[in-house]
CSV table of C-alpha atoms in Angstrom, one decimal:
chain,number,residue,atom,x,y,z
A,1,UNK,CA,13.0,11.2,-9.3
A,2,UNK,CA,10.4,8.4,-9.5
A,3,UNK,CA,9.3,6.3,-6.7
A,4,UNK,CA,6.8,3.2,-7.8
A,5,UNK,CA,4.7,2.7,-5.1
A,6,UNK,CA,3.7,-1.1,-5.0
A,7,UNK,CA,1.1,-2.5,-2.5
A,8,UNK,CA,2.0,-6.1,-1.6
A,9,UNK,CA,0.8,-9.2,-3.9
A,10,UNK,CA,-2.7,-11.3,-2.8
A,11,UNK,CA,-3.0,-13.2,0.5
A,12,UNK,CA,-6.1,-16.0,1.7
A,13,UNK,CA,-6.9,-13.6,4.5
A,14,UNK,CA,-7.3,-10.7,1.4
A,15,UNK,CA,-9.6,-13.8,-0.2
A,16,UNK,CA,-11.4,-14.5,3.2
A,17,UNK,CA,-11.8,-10.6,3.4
A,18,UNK,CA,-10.5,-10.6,6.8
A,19,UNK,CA,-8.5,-8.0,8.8
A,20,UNK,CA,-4.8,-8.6,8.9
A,21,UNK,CA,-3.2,-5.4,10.6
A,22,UNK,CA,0.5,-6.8,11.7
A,23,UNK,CA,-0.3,-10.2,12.1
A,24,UNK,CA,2.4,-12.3,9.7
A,25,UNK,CA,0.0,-13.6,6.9
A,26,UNK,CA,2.4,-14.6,3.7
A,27,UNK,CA,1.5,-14.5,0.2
A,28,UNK,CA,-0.3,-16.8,-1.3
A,29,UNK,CA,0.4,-19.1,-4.2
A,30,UNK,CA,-1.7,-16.0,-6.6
A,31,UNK,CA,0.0,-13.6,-4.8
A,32,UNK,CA,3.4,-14.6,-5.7
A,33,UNK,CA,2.1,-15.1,-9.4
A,34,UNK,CA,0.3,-11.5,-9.5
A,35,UNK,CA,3.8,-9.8,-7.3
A,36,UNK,CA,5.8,-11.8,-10.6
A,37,UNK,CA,4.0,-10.0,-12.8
A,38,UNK,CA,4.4,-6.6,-11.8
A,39,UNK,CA,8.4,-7.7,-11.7
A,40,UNK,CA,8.4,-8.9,-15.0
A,41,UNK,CA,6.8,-5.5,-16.2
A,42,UNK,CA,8.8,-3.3,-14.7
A,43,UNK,CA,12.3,-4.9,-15.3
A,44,UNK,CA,13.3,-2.7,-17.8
A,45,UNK,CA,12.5,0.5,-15.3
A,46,UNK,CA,16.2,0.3,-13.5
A,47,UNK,CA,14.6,0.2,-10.4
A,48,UNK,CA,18.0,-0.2,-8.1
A,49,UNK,CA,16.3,0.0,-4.5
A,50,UNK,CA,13.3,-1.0,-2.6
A,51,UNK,CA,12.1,0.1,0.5
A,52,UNK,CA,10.1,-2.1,2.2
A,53,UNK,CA,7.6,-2.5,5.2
A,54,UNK,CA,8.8,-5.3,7.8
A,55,UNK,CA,5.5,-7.3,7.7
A,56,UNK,CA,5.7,-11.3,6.0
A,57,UNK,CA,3.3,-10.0,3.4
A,58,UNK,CA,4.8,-7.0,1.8
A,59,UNK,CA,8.8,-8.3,2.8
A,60,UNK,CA,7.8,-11.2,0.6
A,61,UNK,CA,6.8,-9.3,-2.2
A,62,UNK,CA,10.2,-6.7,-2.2
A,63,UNK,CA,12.2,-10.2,-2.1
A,64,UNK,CA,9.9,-11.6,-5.5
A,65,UNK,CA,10.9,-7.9,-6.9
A,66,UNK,CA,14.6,-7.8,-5.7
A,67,UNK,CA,15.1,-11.2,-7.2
A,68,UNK,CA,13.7,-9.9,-10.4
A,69,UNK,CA,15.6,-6.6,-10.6
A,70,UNK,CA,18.9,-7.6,-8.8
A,71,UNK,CA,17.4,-4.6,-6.5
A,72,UNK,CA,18.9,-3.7,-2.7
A,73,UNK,CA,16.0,-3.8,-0.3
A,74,UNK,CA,15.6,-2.1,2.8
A,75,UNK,CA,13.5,-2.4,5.4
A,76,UNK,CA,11.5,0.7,6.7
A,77,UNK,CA,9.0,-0.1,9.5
A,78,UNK,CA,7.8,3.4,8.8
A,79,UNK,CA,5.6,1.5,5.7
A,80,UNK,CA,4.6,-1.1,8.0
A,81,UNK,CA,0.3,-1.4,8.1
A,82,UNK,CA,-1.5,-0.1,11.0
A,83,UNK,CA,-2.4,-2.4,14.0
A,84,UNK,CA,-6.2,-2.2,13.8
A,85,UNK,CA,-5.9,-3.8,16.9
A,86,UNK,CA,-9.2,-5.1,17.6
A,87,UNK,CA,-10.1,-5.8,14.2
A,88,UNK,CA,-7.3,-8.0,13.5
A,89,UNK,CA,-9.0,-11.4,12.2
A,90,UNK,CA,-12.7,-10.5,11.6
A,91,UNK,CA,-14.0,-10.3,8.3
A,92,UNK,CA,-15.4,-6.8,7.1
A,93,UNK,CA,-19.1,-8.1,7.1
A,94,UNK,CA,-18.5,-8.6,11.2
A,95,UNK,CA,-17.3,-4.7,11.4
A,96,UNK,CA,-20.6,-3.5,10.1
A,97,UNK,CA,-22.1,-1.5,13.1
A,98,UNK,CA,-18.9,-0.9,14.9
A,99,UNK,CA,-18.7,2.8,15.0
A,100,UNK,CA,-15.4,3.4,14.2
A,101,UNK,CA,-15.0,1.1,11.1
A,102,UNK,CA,-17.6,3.3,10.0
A,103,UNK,CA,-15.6,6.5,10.7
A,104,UNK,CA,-13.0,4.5,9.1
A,105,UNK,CA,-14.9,3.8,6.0
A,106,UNK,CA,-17.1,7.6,5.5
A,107,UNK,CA,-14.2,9.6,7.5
A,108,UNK,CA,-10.9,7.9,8.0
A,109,UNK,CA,-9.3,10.6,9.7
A,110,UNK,CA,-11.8,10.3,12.6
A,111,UNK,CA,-12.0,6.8,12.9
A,112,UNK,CA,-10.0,4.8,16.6
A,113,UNK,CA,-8.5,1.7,15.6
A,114,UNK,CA,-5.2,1.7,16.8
A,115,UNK,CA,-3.7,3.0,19.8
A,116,UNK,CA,-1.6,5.9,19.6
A,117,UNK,CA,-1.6,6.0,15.6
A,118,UNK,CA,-5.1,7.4,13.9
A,119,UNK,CA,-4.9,8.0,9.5
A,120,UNK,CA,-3.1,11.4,9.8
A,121,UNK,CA,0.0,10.1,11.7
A,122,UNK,CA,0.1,7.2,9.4
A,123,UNK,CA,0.1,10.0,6.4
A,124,UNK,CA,3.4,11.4,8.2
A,125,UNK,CA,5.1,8.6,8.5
A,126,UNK,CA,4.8,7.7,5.2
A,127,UNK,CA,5.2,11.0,4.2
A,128,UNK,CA,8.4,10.8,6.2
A,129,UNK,CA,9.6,8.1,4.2
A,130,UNK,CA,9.1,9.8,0.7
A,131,UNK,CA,11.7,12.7,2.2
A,132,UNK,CA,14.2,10.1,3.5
A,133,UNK,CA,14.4,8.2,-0.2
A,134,UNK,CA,14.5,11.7,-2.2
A,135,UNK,CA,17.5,12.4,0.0
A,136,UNK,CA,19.3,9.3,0.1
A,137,UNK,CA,18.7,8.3,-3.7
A,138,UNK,CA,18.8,11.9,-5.3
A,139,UNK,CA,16.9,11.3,-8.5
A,140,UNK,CA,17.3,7.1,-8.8
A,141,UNK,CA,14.5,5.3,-9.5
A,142,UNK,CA,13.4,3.5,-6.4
A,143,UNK,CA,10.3,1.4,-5.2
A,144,UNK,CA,8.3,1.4,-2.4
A,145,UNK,CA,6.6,-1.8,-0.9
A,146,UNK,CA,3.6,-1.3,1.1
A,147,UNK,CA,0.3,-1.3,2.2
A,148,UNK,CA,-3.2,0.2,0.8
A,149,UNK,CA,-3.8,2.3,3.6
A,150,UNK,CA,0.0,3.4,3.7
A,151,UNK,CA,-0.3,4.5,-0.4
A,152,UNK,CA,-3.8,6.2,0.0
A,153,UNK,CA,-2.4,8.7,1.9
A,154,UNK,CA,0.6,9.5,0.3
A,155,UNK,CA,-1.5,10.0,-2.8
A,156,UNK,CA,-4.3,12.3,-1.0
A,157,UNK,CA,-1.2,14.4,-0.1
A,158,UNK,CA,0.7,14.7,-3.7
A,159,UNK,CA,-2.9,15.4,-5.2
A,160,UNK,CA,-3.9,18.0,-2.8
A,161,UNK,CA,-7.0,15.4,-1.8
A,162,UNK,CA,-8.5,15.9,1.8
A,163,UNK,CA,-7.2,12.9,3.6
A,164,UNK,CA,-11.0,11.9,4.1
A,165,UNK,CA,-11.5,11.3,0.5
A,166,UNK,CA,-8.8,8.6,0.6
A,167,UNK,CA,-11.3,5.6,0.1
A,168,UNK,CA,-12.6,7.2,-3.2
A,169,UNK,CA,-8.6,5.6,-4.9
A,170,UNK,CA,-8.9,2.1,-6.1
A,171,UNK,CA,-4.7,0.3,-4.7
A,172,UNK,CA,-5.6,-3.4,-5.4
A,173,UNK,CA,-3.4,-6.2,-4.6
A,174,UNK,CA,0.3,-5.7,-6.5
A,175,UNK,CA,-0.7,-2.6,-7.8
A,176,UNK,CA,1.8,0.1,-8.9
A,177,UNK,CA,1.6,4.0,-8.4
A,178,UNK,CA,4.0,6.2,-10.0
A,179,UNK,CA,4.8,9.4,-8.3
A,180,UNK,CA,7.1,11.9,-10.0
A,181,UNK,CA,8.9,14.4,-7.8
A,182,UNK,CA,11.7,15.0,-10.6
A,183,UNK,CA,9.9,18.6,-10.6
A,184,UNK,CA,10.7,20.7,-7.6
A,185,UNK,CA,7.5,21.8,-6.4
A,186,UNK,CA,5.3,20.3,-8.8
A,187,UNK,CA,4.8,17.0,-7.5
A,188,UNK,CA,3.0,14.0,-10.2
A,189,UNK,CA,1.2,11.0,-9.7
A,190,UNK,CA,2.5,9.5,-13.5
A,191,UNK,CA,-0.5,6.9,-13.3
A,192,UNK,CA,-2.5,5.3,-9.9
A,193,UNK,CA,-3.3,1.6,-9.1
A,194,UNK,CA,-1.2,-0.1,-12.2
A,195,UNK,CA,-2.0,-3.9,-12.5
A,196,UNK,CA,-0.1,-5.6,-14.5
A,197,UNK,CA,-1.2,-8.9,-13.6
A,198,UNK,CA,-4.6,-8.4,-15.2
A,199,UNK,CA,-3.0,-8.8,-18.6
A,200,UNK,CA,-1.6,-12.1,-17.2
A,201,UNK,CA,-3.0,-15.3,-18.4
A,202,UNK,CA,-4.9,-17.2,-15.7
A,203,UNK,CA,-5.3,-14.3,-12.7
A,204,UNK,CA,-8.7,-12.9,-12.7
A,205,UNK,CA,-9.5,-10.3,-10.8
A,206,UNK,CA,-9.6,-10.2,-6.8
A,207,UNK,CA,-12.4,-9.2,-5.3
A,208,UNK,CA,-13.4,-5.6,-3.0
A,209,UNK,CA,-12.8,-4.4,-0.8
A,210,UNK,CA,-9.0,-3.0,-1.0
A,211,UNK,CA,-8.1,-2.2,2.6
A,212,UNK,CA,-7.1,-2.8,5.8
A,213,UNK,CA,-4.5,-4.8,4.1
């Protein structure tokens, strides 16, 4: 089956470069535009489902897509973004110094930003998900609406990265990533970080940095 892994569409805090964790930042007006883009070239896919995280950010861009495709979404906290609790609202620039965004950068999996959750639980959880669509779809294609630092993971696992390495994938901004588990055992990544909206007239490029989004 195929599962198109789609990190959500632009937002100003993405343009400010500033933490968002759970707080309920929509889309922005090149959001929607870059999100309408990826719909428009993947219409032809059959995507029948989406499962979505529960923030404003990434619901809004599986209701852009659904509207598009005539696709069901449902809502799976399990994609939802970390907390980063205490990081939630400062821009990266303010983070340099603090020791655990630098774990977070160098080595993720070692890194404290949220309570109760470090990078290798949120790698089960969305890991957890992957197993609960392969069983209730059985071979449909299906997307998946998330987060960078949901997707990284996944794709460290399916590519047999260490988890630490995660940082080294480019997911920008309404991205796509196509993974490919119609192979029992032999797991594919089809392509990695998709942008359709580049090819669009009038969306340049966003700029870096590409997480804790």
């Amino acid at each position: 089956m195929m599962i198109y892994m789609i990190r959500h569409g632009r937002t100003d805090w993405n343009d400010e470069r500033k933490v968002m964790g759970r707080e309920p930042v929509p889309l922005n007006e090149r959001g929607r535009e870059m999100v309408g883009a990826v719909a428009a070239r993947l219409a032809s896919e059959g995507i029948s489902a989406i499962y979505s995280g529960t923030l404003a950010r990434v619901r809004e861009t599986a209701d852009i897509l659904a509207a598009g495709w005539g696709a069901e979404v449902i809502d799976e906290p399990r994609l939802d973004e970390s907390a980063y609790e205490r990081w939630v609202g400062k821009k990266y620039s303010e983070l340099k110094g603090d020791r655990d965004f630098e774990l977070y950068v160098r080595r993720p999996t070692e890194a404290d930003f949220s309570a109760g959750e470090g990078m290798r639980d949120i790698q089960r959880r969305a890991l957890d998900v992957i197993e609960r669509i392969a069983r209730e779809k059985r071979g449909a294609k299906t997307a998946l609406v998330s987060h960078a630092d949901v997707i990284k993971p996944v794709v460290t696992h399916y590519l047999g990265m260490d988890l630490d390495t995660m940082h080294r994938l480019a997911v920008a901004n309404a991205s796509v990533t196509l993974l490919d588990l119609a192979y029992p055992g032999e797991p594919r990544i089809r392509y990695l970080n998709l942008m359709p909206w580049k090819w669009s007239e009038g969306l340049p490029d966003p700029p870096s940095p590409e997480s804790l989004t």
